Coordinates of C-alpha atoms in Angstrom, one line a residue:
Chain A
M16 CA 121.5 186.5 192.4
Q17 CA 122.1 190.3 192.2
P18 CA 120.1 192.2 189.6
L19 CA 121.7 194.1 186.8
T20 CA 123.7 197.0 188.2
I21 CA 124.3 200.0 185.9
F22 CA 127.2 202.3 186.9
G23 CA 126.6 205.7 185.2
D24 CA 126.5 209.5 185.4
S25 CA 123.0 210.8 184.8
G26 CA 124.4 213.7 182.8
S27 CA 126.1 211.4 180.3
G28 CA 124.3 210.4 177.1
N29 CA 126.3 207.2 176.9
C30 CA 125.1 206.2 180.4
L31 CA 121.5 207.2 179.8
K32 CA 121.4 204.9 176.7
V33 CA 121.8 201.9 179.0
R34 CA 119.2 203.1 181.6
W35 CA 116.7 203.8 178.8
V36 CA 117.0 200.4 177.2
A37 CA 116.8 198.6 180.6
A38 CA 113.7 200.5 181.6
H39 CA 112.1 200.2 178.1
L40 CA 112.5 196.5 178.2
G41 CA 111.3 196.2 181.8
L42 CA 114.6 194.7 183.1
P43 CA 115.1 195.0 186.8
F44 CA 118.2 197.1 187.6
T45 CA 120.0 199.1 190.2
W46 CA 121.5 202.4 189.1
R47 CA 124.8 203.4 190.8
E48 CA 125.5 207.1 190.2
V49 CA 129.1 208.0 189.4
D50 CA 130.1 211.6 189.2
V51 CA 132.4 211.8 186.1
P52 CA 133.5 215.5 186.4
A53 CA 134.5 214.8 190.0
G54 CA 136.7 211.9 189.0
G55 CA 134.3 209.2 190.2
T56 CA 135.3 206.7 187.5
R57 CA 138.9 206.7 188.6
T58 CA 138.7 205.8 192.3
P59 CA 140.5 202.5 193.3
E60 CA 137.1 200.8 193.7
M61 CA 135.9 201.8 190.2
L62 CA 139.2 201.0 188.5
A63 CA 139.3 197.6 190.1
L64 CA 135.8 196.9 188.7
N65 CA 136.4 198.5 185.3
P66 CA 140.0 199.2 184.3
P67 CA 139.2 201.5 181.4
G68 CA 138.0 204.0 184.0
R69 CA 135.0 205.2 182.2
V70 CA 131.2 204.9 182.5
P71 CA 128.8 203.3 181.7
F72 CA 129.6 199.8 182.7
V73 CA 127.3 197.2 184.1
V74 CA 127.8 194.3 186.5
L75 CA 125.6 191.4 185.2
P76 CA 123.6 189.2 187.5
G77 CA 126.4 186.5 187.2
G78 CA 129.1 189.1 188.3
E79 CA 130.6 189.7 184.8
V80 CA 131.5 193.3 184.0
L81 CA 130.6 194.7 180.6
S82 CA 131.6 198.1 179.2
E83 CA 131.1 200.3 176.1
S84 CA 127.5 201.7 176.0
N85 CA 126.6 200.4 172.6
A86 CA 127.9 196.8 173.4
I87 CA 125.9 196.9 176.7
I88 CA 122.6 197.9 175.0
A89 CA 123.2 195.3 172.2
Y90 CA 123.5 192.6 175.0
L91 CA 120.5 193.8 177.0
A92 CA 118.2 194.2 173.9
E93 CA 119.1 190.8 172.3
G94 CA 115.9 189.2 171.0
S95 CA 113.8 192.4 171.5
A96 CA 112.1 194.6 168.9
L97 CA 115.0 197.2 169.4
I98 CA 117.2 194.9 167.2
P99 CA 115.8 194.3 163.7
H100 CA 115.4 190.7 162.7
A101 CA 116.6 191.1 159.0
A102 CA 120.4 190.8 158.7
L103 CA 120.8 193.9 156.5
A104 CA 118.8 196.1 158.8
R105 CA 120.8 194.8 161.8
A106 CA 124.0 195.6 159.9
R107 CA 122.6 199.1 159.2
M108 CA 121.9 199.5 162.9
L109 CA 125.5 198.5 163.8
Q110 CA 126.8 200.8 161.1
W111 CA 125.2 203.9 162.7
M112 CA 126.2 202.7 166.2
F113 CA 129.9 202.6 165.2
W114 CA 129.5 205.9 163.3
E115 CA 128.0 207.4 166.5
Q116 CA 131.0 206.5 168.5
Y117 CA 133.6 207.5 165.9
S118 CA 132.1 210.5 164.2
H119 CA 129.3 212.0 166.3
E120 CA 130.1 211.5 170.0
P121 CA 133.8 212.7 169.8
A122 CA 132.5 216.0 168.3
I123 CA 129.1 216.7 169.8
A124 CA 129.5 215.1 173.3
V125 CA 133.1 216.4 173.7
R126 CA 132.1 219.9 172.8
R127 CA 129.2 219.8 175.2
Y128 CA 131.5 218.5 177.9
Q129 CA 133.9 221.3 177.4
L130 CA 131.2 224.1 177.3
H131 CA 128.7 222.7 179.7
Y132 CA 130.8 221.0 182.4
L133 CA 134.3 222.6 182.0
R134 CA 132.7 226.0 181.2
R135 CA 135.3 226.7 178.6
D136 CA 135.1 229.8 176.4
P137 CA 133.8 228.8 172.9
A138 CA 136.7 230.8 171.4
D139 CA 139.2 228.5 173.1
L140 CA 137.8 225.2 171.7
D141 CA 139.2 223.3 168.8
P142 CA 137.2 224.6 165.8
R143 CA 137.1 221.1 164.3
L144 CA 134.7 220.0 167.0
E145 CA 132.0 222.4 165.7
E146 CA 132.7 221.6 162.1
R147 CA 132.6 217.8 162.6
G148 CA 129.5 218.0 164.8
N149 CA 127.6 220.0 162.1
A150 CA 128.8 217.6 159.5
A151 CA 127.5 214.7 161.6
L152 CA 124.1 216.4 162.0
A153 CA 123.9 217.1 158.3
L154 CA 124.5 213.4 157.5
M155 CA 121.8 212.5 160.0
E156 CA 119.4 215.0 158.3
A157 CA 120.1 213.4 154.9
S158 CA 119.5 209.9 156.2
L159 CA 116.3 210.9 157.9
S160 CA 114.9 212.2 154.6
K161 CA 114.9 208.6 153.4
T162 CA 113.7 206.5 156.4
S163 CA 112.0 207.6 159.6
F164 CA 114.6 205.8 161.9
F165 CA 118.2 205.0 161.3
A166 CA 117.9 201.3 160.6
G167 CA 114.7 201.6 158.6
D168 CA 111.1 202.5 159.6
T169 CA 111.1 201.2 163.2
L170 CA 113.0 202.3 166.3
S171 CA 116.2 200.4 166.9
L172 CA 119.4 200.7 169.1
A173 CA 120.9 203.0 166.4
D174 CA 118.3 205.6 167.3
V175 CA 118.9 205.1 171.0
A176 CA 122.7 205.5 170.5
L177 CA 122.3 208.6 168.3
V178 CA 119.6 210.4 170.2
A179 CA 121.6 210.4 173.5
Y180 CA 123.8 213.4 172.6
T181 CA 121.8 214.8 169.7
R182 CA 119.0 215.9 172.1
M183 CA 121.6 217.7 174.2
A184 CA 123.5 219.1 171.3
H185 CA 122.4 222.7 172.1
E186 CA 124.5 222.4 175.3
G187 CA 127.5 221.8 173.0
G188 CA 126.6 225.0 171.1
F189 CA 125.0 223.2 168.1
D190 CA 121.8 224.8 166.6
L191 CA 119.3 222.2 165.6
T192 CA 117.0 224.7 163.8
S193 CA 118.7 224.0 160.5
F194 CA 118.0 220.3 161.0
P195 CA 114.2 219.9 161.1
G196 CA 114.3 216.2 160.2
V197 CA 116.6 215.6 163.2
R198 CA 114.3 217.5 165.5
D199 CA 111.2 215.6 164.5
W200 CA 113.2 212.3 164.8
I201 CA 114.2 213.2 168.4
S202 CA 110.6 213.5 169.3
R203 CA 109.8 210.2 167.7
V204 CA 112.6 208.4 169.5
E205 CA 111.6 210.0 172.9
D206 CA 108.0 208.9 172.3
G207 CA 109.1 205.4 171.3
L208 CA 111.3 205.0 174.4
G209 CA 108.8 206.8 176.7
I210 CA 111.4 209.2 178.0
G211 CA 109.9 212.6 177.5
P212 CA 111.7 215.7 176.2
Y213 CA 115.2 216.5 177.5
Q214 CA 115.4 218.3 180.8
P215 CA 118.9 219.1 182.1
Chain B
M24 CA 124.0 189.6 140.4
Q25 CA 127.3 191.4 141.1
P26 CA 129.6 189.9 143.7
L27 CA 130.5 191.8 146.9
T28 CA 132.6 194.8 146.0
I29 CA 134.9 196.2 148.7
F30 CA 136.1 199.8 148.3
G31 CA 139.3 200.2 150.3
D32 CA 142.8 201.5 150.6
S33 CA 145.3 198.6 151.0
G34 CA 147.4 200.7 153.5
S35 CA 144.4 201.2 155.8
G36 CA 143.9 198.7 158.7
N37 CA 140.1 199.5 158.7
C38 CA 139.9 198.4 155.1
L39 CA 142.1 195.3 155.5
K40 CA 139.8 194.0 158.2
V41 CA 137.1 193.6 155.6
R42 CA 139.3 192.0 153.0
W43 CA 140.7 189.5 155.6
V44 CA 137.2 188.5 156.8
A45 CA 135.9 188.0 153.2
A46 CA 139.0 186.0 152.2
H47 CA 139.0 184.0 155.4
L48 CA 135.3 183.0 154.9
G49 CA 135.8 182.3 151.2
L50 CA 133.3 184.9 150.1
P51 CA 133.8 185.9 146.4
F52 CA 134.6 189.6 146.2
T53 CA 136.1 192.4 144.0
W54 CA 138.5 194.8 145.6
R55 CA 138.4 198.4 144.4
E56 CA 141.5 200.3 145.4
V57 CA 140.9 203.8 146.7
D58 CA 143.8 206.1 147.4
V59 CA 142.9 207.9 150.7
P60 CA 145.9 210.2 151.0
A61 CA 145.3 211.3 147.4
G62 CA 141.7 212.3 148.2
G63 CA 140.2 209.2 146.5
T64 CA 137.3 208.9 148.9
R65 CA 136.0 212.4 148.1
T66 CA 135.6 212.3 144.3
P67 CA 132.0 212.9 143.1
E68 CA 131.6 209.2 142.2
M69 CA 132.7 208.1 145.7
L70 CA 130.6 210.6 147.6
A71 CA 127.5 209.7 145.5
L72 CA 128.1 206.0 146.6
N73 CA 129.1 206.7 150.2
P74 CA 128.3 210.2 151.5
P75 CA 130.5 209.9 154.6
G76 CA 133.5 210.1 152.2
R77 CA 135.5 207.4 154.0
V78 CA 136.6 203.8 153.3
P79 CA 136.0 201.0 153.7
F80 CA 132.5 200.6 152.3
V81 CA 131.0 197.7 150.5
V82 CA 128.4 197.4 147.8
L83 CA 126.5 194.2 148.5
P84 CA 125.3 191.8 145.8
G85 CA 121.8 193.5 146.0
G86 CA 123.3 196.9 145.5
E87 CA 123.0 198.2 149.0
V88 CA 126.0 200.2 150.4
L89 CA 127.2 199.4 153.9
S90 CA 130.0 201.4 155.7
E91 CA 131.9 201.3 159.0
S92 CA 134.5 198.5 159.0
N93 CA 133.3 196.8 162.2
A94 CA 129.6 196.8 161.0
I95 CA 130.7 195.3 157.6
I96 CA 132.7 192.5 159.2
A97 CA 129.8 191.7 161.6
Y98 CA 127.5 191.4 158.6
L99 CA 129.9 189.3 156.5
A100 CA 130.8 186.9 159.4
E101 CA 127.2 186.3 160.6
G102 CA 126.8 182.6 161.4
S103 CA 130.5 181.9 161.2
A104 CA 133.0 180.8 163.9
L105 CA 134.3 184.4 163.9
I106 CA 131.3 185.4 166.0
P107 CA 130.9 183.5 169.3
H108 CA 127.6 181.7 169.8
A109 CA 127.3 182.5 173.5
A110 CA 125.5 185.8 174.2
L111 CA 128.1 187.1 176.7
A112 CA 131.1 186.3 174.6
R113 CA 129.4 188.0 171.7
A114 CA 128.8 191.1 173.9
R115 CA 132.5 191.0 174.9
M116 CA 133.4 190.9 171.2
L117 CA 131.3 194.0 170.5
Q118 CA 132.7 195.7 173.6
W119 CA 136.2 195.4 172.2
M120 CA 135.1 196.4 168.7
F121 CA 133.5 199.6 170.0
W122 CA 136.6 200.2 172.2
E123 CA 138.8 199.8 169.2
Q124 CA 137.0 202.5 167.3
Y125 CA 136.8 204.9 170.2
S126 CA 140.0 204.4 172.2
H127 CA 142.5 202.6 170.0
E128 CA 142.2 203.6 166.4
P129 CA 141.9 207.4 167.1
A130 CA 145.3 207.2 168.8
I131 CA 147.3 204.5 167.1
A132 CA 146.0 204.8 163.6
V133 CA 145.8 208.5 163.6
R134 CA 149.4 208.9 164.9
R135 CA 150.5 206.4 162.2
Y136 CA 148.8 208.4 159.5
Q137 CA 150.5 211.6 160.6
L138 CA 153.9 210.0 160.8
H139 CA 153.9 207.5 158.1
Y140 CA 151.7 209.2 155.4
L141 CA 151.9 212.9 156.2
R142 CA 155.6 212.6 157.3
R143 CA 155.1 215.0 160.2
D144 CA 157.7 215.6 162.8
P145 CA 157.0 213.6 166.0
A146 CA 157.7 216.7 168.0
D147 CA 154.8 218.5 166.2
L148 CA 152.2 215.8 167.1
D149 CA 149.6 216.1 169.8
P150 CA 151.3 214.3 172.8
R151 CA 148.0 212.8 173.8
L152 CA 148.1 210.5 170.8
E153 CA 151.2 208.7 172.2
E154 CA 149.8 208.7 175.7
R155 CA 146.4 207.3 174.7
G156 CA 148.0 204.8 172.3
N157 CA 150.2 203.4 175.0
A158 CA 147.3 203.3 177.5
A159 CA 145.3 201.3 174.9
L160 CA 148.2 198.8 174.4
A161 CA 148.6 198.4 178.2
L162 CA 144.9 197.6 178.5
M163 CA 145.2 195.0 175.7
E164 CA 148.3 193.5 177.4
A165 CA 146.3 193.2 180.7
S166 CA 143.3 191.5 179.0
L167 CA 145.6 189.1 177.1
S168 CA 147.0 187.9 180.4
K169 CA 143.6 186.4 181.2
T170 CA 142.4 185.0 177.8
S171 CA 144.3 184.2 174.6
F172 CA 141.9 186.2 172.4
F173 CA 139.7 189.2 173.2
A174 CA 136.3 187.5 173.4
G175 CA 137.6 184.4 175.1
D176 CA 139.8 181.5 173.9
T177 CA 139.0 181.5 170.2
L178 CA 139.6 184.0 167.4
S179 CA 136.7 186.5 166.9
L180 CA 136.0 189.7 165.1
A181 CA 137.3 191.6 168.1
D182 CA 140.8 190.2 167.3
V183 CA 140.4 191.1 163.6
A184 CA 139.4 194.7 164.5
L185 CA 142.2 195.1 167.0
V186 CA 145.0 193.5 165.1
A187 CA 144.5 195.8 162.1
Y188 CA 146.4 198.8 163.5
T189 CA 148.2 197.0 166.4
R190 CA 150.4 195.1 163.9
M191 CA 151.3 198.5 162.3
A192 CA 151.7 200.4 165.5
H193 CA 155.5 200.8 165.1
E194 CA 154.7 203.0 162.0
G195 CA 152.9 205.2 164.5
G196 CA 156.0 205.3 166.7
F197 CA 154.7 202.8 169.3
D198 CA 157.2 200.3 170.7
L199 CA 155.7 196.8 171.2
T200 CA 158.7 195.4 173.0
S201 CA 157.1 196.3 176.4
F202 CA 153.9 194.4 175.4
P203 CA 155.0 190.8 174.9
G204 CA 151.5 189.4 175.3
V205 CA 150.3 191.7 172.5
R206 CA 153.1 190.6 170.2
D207 CA 152.3 186.9 170.8
W208 CA 148.6 187.6 170.2
I209 CA 149.4 189.3 166.9
S210 CA 151.1 186.1 165.6
R211 CA 148.2 184.0 166.8
V212 CA 145.7 186.2 165.0
E213 CA 147.8 186.3 161.8
D214 CA 148.0 182.5 161.9
G215 CA 144.3 182.2 162.5
L216 CA 143.4 184.5 159.7
G217 CA 146.1 183.1 157.4
I218 CA 147.5 186.5 156.6
G219 CA 151.2 186.2 157.4
P220 CA 153.3 188.8 159.2
Y221 CA 152.9 192.5 158.3
Q222 CA 154.8 193.8 155.3
P223 CA 154.3 197.4 154.4

């Protein structure tokens, strides 16, 4: 049987979530690098495997293909300490994971992509990206004034999902100096996952 | 102890998901109508309860507030037949729920909101909304050619999440006549949930 294969771009926070969780849990896996800016997700081979044409996706040992970063990490981490046992904490974890994909990633990761990869002029970007990204960071700062991680007082998949692009937010033109709680939390999550500070 | 209180706008698919699941499972609940287009989510009372300023959110019998439609329905349906028992089918369910919030709702629900509530001229809308909405419908049609529901051959929360705005897609200017598999699936989901066809 093939091991788990992760198809991802090492520059993408969504893809790194999957690699971090697999490595943290000690799951054997093969990483297949896919260059997103070069169109690597939309080759005939890739579209045949994964019709949405995005990464990450995984091919499981049984051959099934699973996509959506947060669904993949939920599957890989089932039964581990990264998913709280209590129903309400688990719901809180999912709440932040859905919020991440709807309210955080579409602002912070998208602005980073446009500035850092497409090298667009900040003046040409949709101003709502900056506004929504800062609103997302402010909501995170408020939540972290109550609990040290997003689903309570221990590291969970909510933190994995949220840290992915938050630690790269400066590449999207976001200034984390006004969010000290978020900065401290980034270090706690990096320590918990054993991934070290961000290095582009 | 208070029963479950659902804060929602009856015109919002995201809010209706929560009402359908609670009713389908026979959970006692109180519905508190919030008028989104009139700014009802951003009153001081609402923002104190739910800082993100969106609906739906619920107040649980113990007083905790939970937001994000798909996280709420996952919490309410835990242990029910709406969540598959097998790990891979459950992952597939979550995959489609995350996809719904990232790739479906931001096109189909957003275009509906602009046309149906804000009464904007179709010519003034971002053309990517139509393109992305049709791509989402095409991906659904392809998936429904393989299984009768999104997480396999039984109704799950993935279908609840996806049907919410798909059944209203015509109000967003989307034509479902080219997606016969999607239309048949809408009827199957409405039957399974016992909600009857869409009536604005």
